[in-house]
Amino acid sequence: MSGELTTEPTRRRLTERQADTVRRLTDAAVEEVREAGYEGLTVRNVAKRAGVAPATAYTYFASKNHLITEVFWRRLSALAPVEGTGKAKAVEVLREIALLVSDEPELAGACTTAMLGTDPDVRELRVRIGVAIRERLEAALGSGADPKVLGALELAYAGALVHAGMGYTSYARMADRLAEMAELILNNT
Protein backbone atom coordinates (compact mmCIF):
# COMPACT_ATOMS: atom_id res chain seq x y z
CA MET A 1 0.00 0.00 0.00
CA SER A 2 1.32 3.41 -0.95
CA GLY A 3 1.84 5.97 1.79
CA GLU A 4 1.02 8.82 -0.58
CA LEU A 5 -2.08 10.85 0.24
CA THR A 6 -4.31 11.36 -2.78
CA THR A 7 -7.71 12.71 -1.75
CA GLU A 8 -9.09 14.74 1.10
CA PRO A 9 -12.59 13.61 2.03
CA THR A 10 -14.66 15.31 4.68
CA ARG A 11 -13.29 13.28 7.53
CA ARG A 12 -9.57 12.74 6.81
CA ARG A 13 -6.85 12.41 4.22
CA LEU A 14 -6.72 9.10 2.37
CA THR A 15 -4.11 6.73 1.04
CA GLU A 16 -4.53 5.53 -2.54
CA ARG A 17 -6.17 2.33 -1.32
CA GLN A 18 -8.59 4.23 0.91
CA ALA A 19 -9.35 6.68 -1.91
CA ASP A 20 -10.22 3.71 -4.11
CA THR A 21 -12.62 2.42 -1.45
CA VAL A 22 -14.28 5.83 -1.23
CA ARG A 23 -14.56 5.98 -5.04
CA ARG A 24 -16.17 2.53 -5.07
CA LEU A 25 -18.61 3.64 -2.38
CA THR A 26 -19.58 6.84 -4.20
CA ASP A 27 -19.98 4.97 -7.48
CA ALA A 28 -22.10 2.33 -5.73
CA ALA A 29 -24.21 5.07 -4.13
CA VAL A 30 -25.09 6.44 -7.57
CA GLU A 31 -26.09 2.97 -8.75
CA GLU A 32 -28.10 2.35 -5.59
CA VAL A 33 -29.99 5.65 -5.96
CA ARG A 34 -30.79 4.79 -9.57
CA GLU A 35 -32.33 1.48 -8.49
CA ALA A 36 -33.78 2.17 -5.03
CA GLY A 37 -34.25 5.95 -5.00
CA TYR A 38 -33.21 8.16 -2.13
CA GLU A 39 -35.76 6.64 0.24
CA GLY A 40 -34.47 3.12 -0.39
CA LEU A 41 -30.81 4.09 -0.15
CA THR A 42 -28.87 2.84 2.87
CA VAL A 43 -25.17 2.96 3.60
CA ARG A 44 -25.36 -0.77 4.29
CA ASN A 45 -26.71 -1.52 0.78
CA VAL A 46 -24.15 0.78 -0.80
CA ALA A 47 -21.38 -1.01 1.10
CA LYS A 48 -22.64 -4.38 -0.13
CA ARG A 49 -22.75 -3.10 -3.73
CA ALA A 50 -19.21 -1.69 -3.38
CA GLY A 51 -17.91 -4.96 -1.92
CA VAL A 52 -16.93 -3.54 1.47
CA ALA A 53 -18.14 -4.16 5.00
CA PRO A 54 -20.77 -1.75 6.35
CA ALA A 55 -18.37 -0.75 9.13
CA THR A 56 -15.84 0.25 6.47
CA ALA A 57 -18.43 2.39 4.71
CA TYR A 58 -19.32 4.10 7.98
CA THR A 59 -15.63 4.81 8.53
CA TYR A 60 -15.83 7.18 5.58
CA PHE A 61 -19.48 8.29 5.58
CA ALA A 62 -21.53 9.10 8.66
CA SER A 63 -24.86 8.88 6.86
CA LYS A 64 -26.50 8.48 3.49
CA ASN A 65 -26.78 12.28 3.33
CA HIS A 66 -23.03 12.55 3.79
CA LEU A 67 -22.44 9.93 1.09
CA ILE A 68 -24.73 11.58 -1.49
CA THR A 69 -23.42 15.06 -0.73
CA GLU A 70 -19.93 13.68 -1.35
CA VAL A 71 -21.10 12.46 -4.77
CA PHE A 72 -22.20 15.99 -5.67
CA TRP A 73 -19.00 17.50 -4.24
CA ARG A 74 -16.84 15.16 -6.31
CA ARG A 75 -18.71 16.04 -9.50
CA LEU A 76 -18.44 19.74 -8.77
CA SER A 77 -14.73 19.43 -7.93
CA ALA A 78 -14.10 17.57 -11.21
CA LEU A 79 -15.27 20.49 -13.36
CA ALA A 80 -12.57 22.16 -15.44
CA PRO A 81 -11.39 25.56 -14.22
CA VAL A 82 -13.39 28.53 -15.44
CA GLU A 83 -11.75 30.16 -18.44
CA GLY A 84 -12.88 33.54 -19.68
CA THR A 85 -15.05 36.18 -18.10
CA GLY A 86 -18.23 38.06 -18.74
CA LYS A 87 -21.98 37.79 -18.37
CA ALA A 88 -22.28 34.94 -20.84
CA LYS A 89 -19.54 33.04 -18.99
CA ALA A 90 -21.37 33.49 -15.67
CA VAL A 91 -24.56 32.10 -17.20
CA GLU A 92 -22.56 29.19 -18.63
CA VAL A 93 -21.04 28.46 -15.20
CA LEU A 94 -24.46 28.35 -13.55
CA ARG A 95 -25.84 26.07 -16.27
CA GLU A 96 -22.84 23.78 -15.90
CA ILE A 97 -23.39 23.45 -12.15
CA ALA A 98 -27.12 22.93 -12.58
CA LEU A 99 -26.49 20.17 -15.11
CA LEU A 100 -24.09 18.19 -12.88
CA VAL A 101 -26.82 15.69 -11.95
CA SER A 102 -29.78 16.83 -14.07
CA ASP A 103 -29.62 13.85 -16.43
CA GLU A 104 -30.19 11.54 -13.43
CA PRO A 105 -33.44 12.74 -11.78
CA GLU A 106 -33.24 10.26 -8.89
CA LEU A 107 -29.69 11.34 -8.09
CA ALA A 108 -30.56 15.03 -8.50
CA GLY A 109 -33.41 14.70 -6.02
CA ALA A 110 -31.20 12.75 -3.64
CA CYS A 111 -28.50 15.43 -3.82
CA THR A 112 -30.99 18.19 -3.05
CA THR A 113 -32.35 16.31 -0.04
CA ALA A 114 -28.94 15.18 1.20
CA MET A 115 -27.37 18.63 1.03
CA LEU A 116 -30.03 19.93 3.39
CA GLY A 117 -28.94 17.39 6.01
CA THR A 118 -27.84 18.60 9.41
CA ASP A 119 -25.01 16.25 10.34
CA PRO A 120 -21.59 17.91 10.67
CA ASP A 121 -20.03 16.16 7.67
CA VAL A 122 -22.85 17.36 5.40
CA ARG A 123 -22.56 20.89 6.78
CA GLU A 124 -18.83 20.90 6.05
CA LEU A 125 -19.36 19.68 2.49
CA ARG A 126 -22.19 22.19 2.00
CA VAL A 127 -19.77 24.98 2.93
CA ARG A 128 -17.17 23.61 0.50
CA ILE A 129 -19.80 23.39 -2.23
CA GLY A 130 -20.95 26.94 -1.56
CA VAL A 131 -17.40 28.26 -1.64
CA ALA A 132 -16.64 26.39 -4.87
CA ILE A 133 -19.76 27.75 -6.55
CA ARG A 134 -18.91 31.29 -5.38
CA GLU A 135 -15.34 30.93 -6.66
CA ARG A 136 -16.55 29.69 -10.04
CA LEU A 137 -18.97 32.60 -10.33
CA GLU A 138 -16.31 35.11 -9.24
CA ALA A 139 -13.93 33.72 -11.85
CA ALA A 140 -16.62 33.98 -14.52
CA LEU A 141 -17.60 37.53 -13.59
CA GLY A 142 -14.00 38.70 -13.44
CA SER A 143 -12.28 41.03 -11.03
CA GLY A 144 -14.34 43.83 -9.64
CA ALA A 145 -17.61 41.92 -9.79
CA ASP A 146 -20.40 43.54 -7.81
CA PRO A 147 -20.87 41.50 -4.60
CA LYS A 148 -24.63 42.08 -4.80
CA VAL A 149 -24.76 40.54 -8.27
CA LEU A 150 -22.67 37.60 -7.08
CA GLY A 151 -25.02 37.12 -4.13
CA ALA A 152 -28.08 37.31 -6.38
CA LEU A 153 -26.64 34.62 -8.66
CA GLU A 154 -25.87 32.38 -5.68
CA LEU A 155 -29.41 32.80 -4.38
CA ALA A 156 -30.82 32.13 -7.84
CA TYR A 157 -28.91 28.83 -7.92
CA ALA A 158 -30.01 27.83 -4.41
CA GLY A 159 -33.60 28.76 -5.19
CA ALA A 160 -33.56 26.83 -8.45
CA LEU A 161 -32.21 23.75 -6.67
CA VAL A 162 -34.94 23.91 -4.02
CA HIS A 163 -37.57 24.64 -6.68
CA ALA A 164 -36.62 21.50 -8.57
CA GLY A 165 -36.32 19.52 -5.34
CA MET A 166 -39.89 20.44 -4.45
CA GLY A 167 -41.03 19.10 -7.82
CA TYR A 168 -42.08 22.42 -9.34
CA THR A 169 -39.84 21.80 -12.32
CA SER A 170 -37.53 19.07 -13.57
CA TYR A 171 -33.83 19.25 -12.86
CA ALA A 172 -33.17 19.42 -16.60
CA ARG A 173 -35.56 22.38 -16.96
CA MET A 174 -33.99 23.97 -13.88
CA ALA A 175 -30.80 24.64 -15.83
CA ASP A 176 -32.73 26.56 -18.48
CA ARG A 177 -34.74 28.50 -15.92
CA LEU A 178 -31.60 29.30 -13.95
CA ALA A 179 -29.90 30.60 -17.09
CA GLU A 180 -32.93 32.82 -17.74
CA MET A 181 -32.77 34.23 -14.20
CA ALA A 182 -29.02 34.77 -14.43
CA GLU A 183 -29.43 36.67 -17.70
CA LEU A 184 -32.15 38.78 -16.12
CA ILE A 185 -29.93 39.60 -13.14
CA LEU A 186 -26.86 40.28 -15.25
CA ASN A 187 -28.61 42.34 -17.90
CA ASN A 188 -30.12 44.64 -15.29
CA THR A 189 -26.84 45.54 -13.61
XYZ file of C-alpha atoms in Angstrom:
189
model
C 0.000 0.000 0.000
C 1.319 3.413 -0.953
C 1.844 5.969 1.792
C 1.021 8.818 -0.579
C -2.082 10.846 0.236
C -4.310 11.361 -2.784
C -7.711 12.710 -1.752
C -9.091 14.743 1.102
C -12.591 13.610 2.030
C -14.664 15.312 4.680
C -13.287 13.276 7.532
C -9.575 12.744 6.808
C -6.846 12.406 4.219
C -6.717 9.103 2.369
C -4.110 6.732 1.043
C -4.535 5.532 -2.543
C -6.174 2.331 -1.321
C -8.590 4.234 0.908
C -9.349 6.679 -1.907
C -10.221 3.706 -4.113
C -12.618 2.421 -1.453
C -14.284 5.834 -1.232
C -14.563 5.983 -5.036
C -16.166 2.529 -5.072
C -18.612 3.640 -2.381
C -19.585 6.845 -4.197
C -19.980 4.967 -7.483
C -22.098 2.331 -5.732
C -24.206 5.065 -4.131
C -25.088 6.440 -7.567
C -26.094 2.969 -8.747
C -28.101 2.347 -5.593
C -29.989 5.650 -5.958
C -30.792 4.786 -9.571
C -32.328 1.481 -8.487
C -33.784 2.166 -5.033
C -34.253 5.946 -5.004
C -33.213 8.161 -2.127
C -35.762 6.638 0.242
C -34.468 3.120 -0.389
C -30.807 4.091 -0.149
C -28.872 2.835 2.867
C -25.171 2.959 3.597
C -25.362 -0.775 4.292
C -26.715 -1.517 0.783
C -24.149 0.781 -0.796
C -21.378 -1.009 1.101
C -22.640 -4.377 -0.135
C -22.748 -3.103 -3.734
C -19.211 -1.692 -3.377
C -17.908 -4.960 -1.917
C -16.933 -3.541 1.466
C -18.141 -4.156 5.003
C -20.770 -1.747 6.351
C -18.368 -0.754 9.126
C -15.842 0.248 6.471
C -18.431 2.394 4.711
C -19.320 4.104 7.982
C -15.626 4.808 8.528
C -15.833 7.183 5.577
C -19.475 8.288 5.577
C -21.529 9.100 8.659
C -24.859 8.880 6.859
C -26.505 8.480 3.485
C -26.777 12.279 3.334
C -23.028 12.545 3.794
C -22.436 9.933 1.090
C -24.727 11.575 -1.487
C -23.423 15.063 -0.727
C -19.927 13.679 -1.345
C -21.101 12.461 -4.770
C -22.205 15.990 -5.671
C -19.001 17.501 -4.238
C -16.840 15.162 -6.309
C -18.706 16.037 -9.498
C -18.443 19.745 -8.767
C -14.734 19.428 -7.935
C -14.102 17.573 -11.205
C -15.269 20.495 -13.358
C -12.570 22.156 -15.436
C -11.387 25.556 -14.224
C -13.393 28.529 -15.445
C -11.754 30.162 -18.440
C -12.879 33.540 -19.680
C -15.046 36.180 -18.104
C -18.233 38.064 -18.742
C -21.979 37.793 -18.368
C -22.275 34.936 -20.838
C -19.544 33.035 -18.994
C -21.370 33.490 -15.665
C -24.562 32.104 -17.201
C -22.556 29.191 -18.631
C -21.044 28.459 -15.205
C -24.458 28.353 -13.549
C -25.840 26.069 -16.265
C -22.840 23.776 -15.898
C -23.386 23.447 -12.146
C -27.124 22.933 -12.576
C -26.491 20.172 -15.110
C -24.094 18.186 -12.879
C -26.816 15.693 -11.951
C -29.776 16.830 -14.068
C -29.620 13.846 -16.432
C -30.194 11.544 -13.433
C -33.438 12.739 -11.779
C -33.239 10.260 -8.886
C -29.691 11.343 -8.090
C -30.557 15.026 -8.495
C -33.411 14.703 -6.018
C -31.202 12.752 -3.635
C -28.500 15.426 -3.822
C -30.989 18.187 -3.046
C -32.351 16.309 -0.041
C -28.943 15.183 1.195
C -27.365 18.632 1.026
C -30.032 19.933 3.387
C -28.937 17.393 6.007
C -27.840 18.598 9.414
C -25.010 16.250 10.336
C -21.587 17.912 10.668
C -20.033 16.162 7.667
C -22.849 17.362 5.403
C -22.564 20.890 6.784
C -18.832 20.896 6.053
C -19.364 19.680 2.491
C -22.187 22.188 2.003
C -19.774 24.983 2.926
C -17.169 23.608 0.501
C -19.802 23.390 -2.233
C -20.950 26.944 -1.555
C -17.398 28.258 -1.644
C -16.642 26.386 -4.866
C -19.762 27.752 -6.551
C -18.911 31.286 -5.384
C -15.342 30.935 -6.659
C -16.552 29.687 -10.043
C -18.968 32.598 -10.334
C -16.307 35.107 -9.237
C -13.931 33.719 -11.848
C -16.624 33.984 -14.525
C -17.603 37.526 -13.587
C -14.001 38.697 -13.436
C -12.280 41.028 -11.029
C -14.335 43.831 -9.643
C -17.611 41.920 -9.791
C -20.399 43.537 -7.814
C -20.866 41.504 -4.597
C -24.631 42.080 -4.799
C -24.764 40.539 -8.273
C -22.668 37.600 -7.077
C -25.023 37.123 -4.130
C -28.081 37.311 -6.379
C -26.637 34.621 -8.661
C -25.869 32.383 -5.682
C -29.411 32.804 -4.383
C -30.821 32.128 -7.842
C -28.905 28.833 -7.916
C -30.009 27.834 -4.409
C -33.595 28.763 -5.188
C -33.558 26.829 -8.445
C -32.205 23.754 -6.666
C -34.939 23.909 -4.025
C -37.569 24.643 -6.679
C -36.615 21.495 -8.575
C -36.320 19.525 -5.343
C -39.893 20.443 -4.452
C -41.031 19.100 -7.817
C -42.078 22.424 -9.342
C -39.842 21.800 -12.316
C -37.534 19.074 -13.568
C -33.831 19.247 -12.858
C -33.172 19.424 -16.604
C -35.555 22.377 -16.963
C -33.994 23.968 -13.876
C -30.796 24.638 -15.827
C -32.734 26.562 -18.479
C -34.741 28.505 -15.919
C -31.600 29.305 -13.948
C -29.904 30.598 -17.094
C -32.929 32.818 -17.744
C -32.772 34.227 -14.199
C -29.021 34.773 -14.430
C -29.433 36.669 -17.702
C -32.153 38.780 -16.118
C -29.934 39.598 -13.141
C -26.856 40.280 -15.247
C -28.612 42.342 -17.902
C -30.117 44.640 -15.285
C -26.841 45.544 -13.610
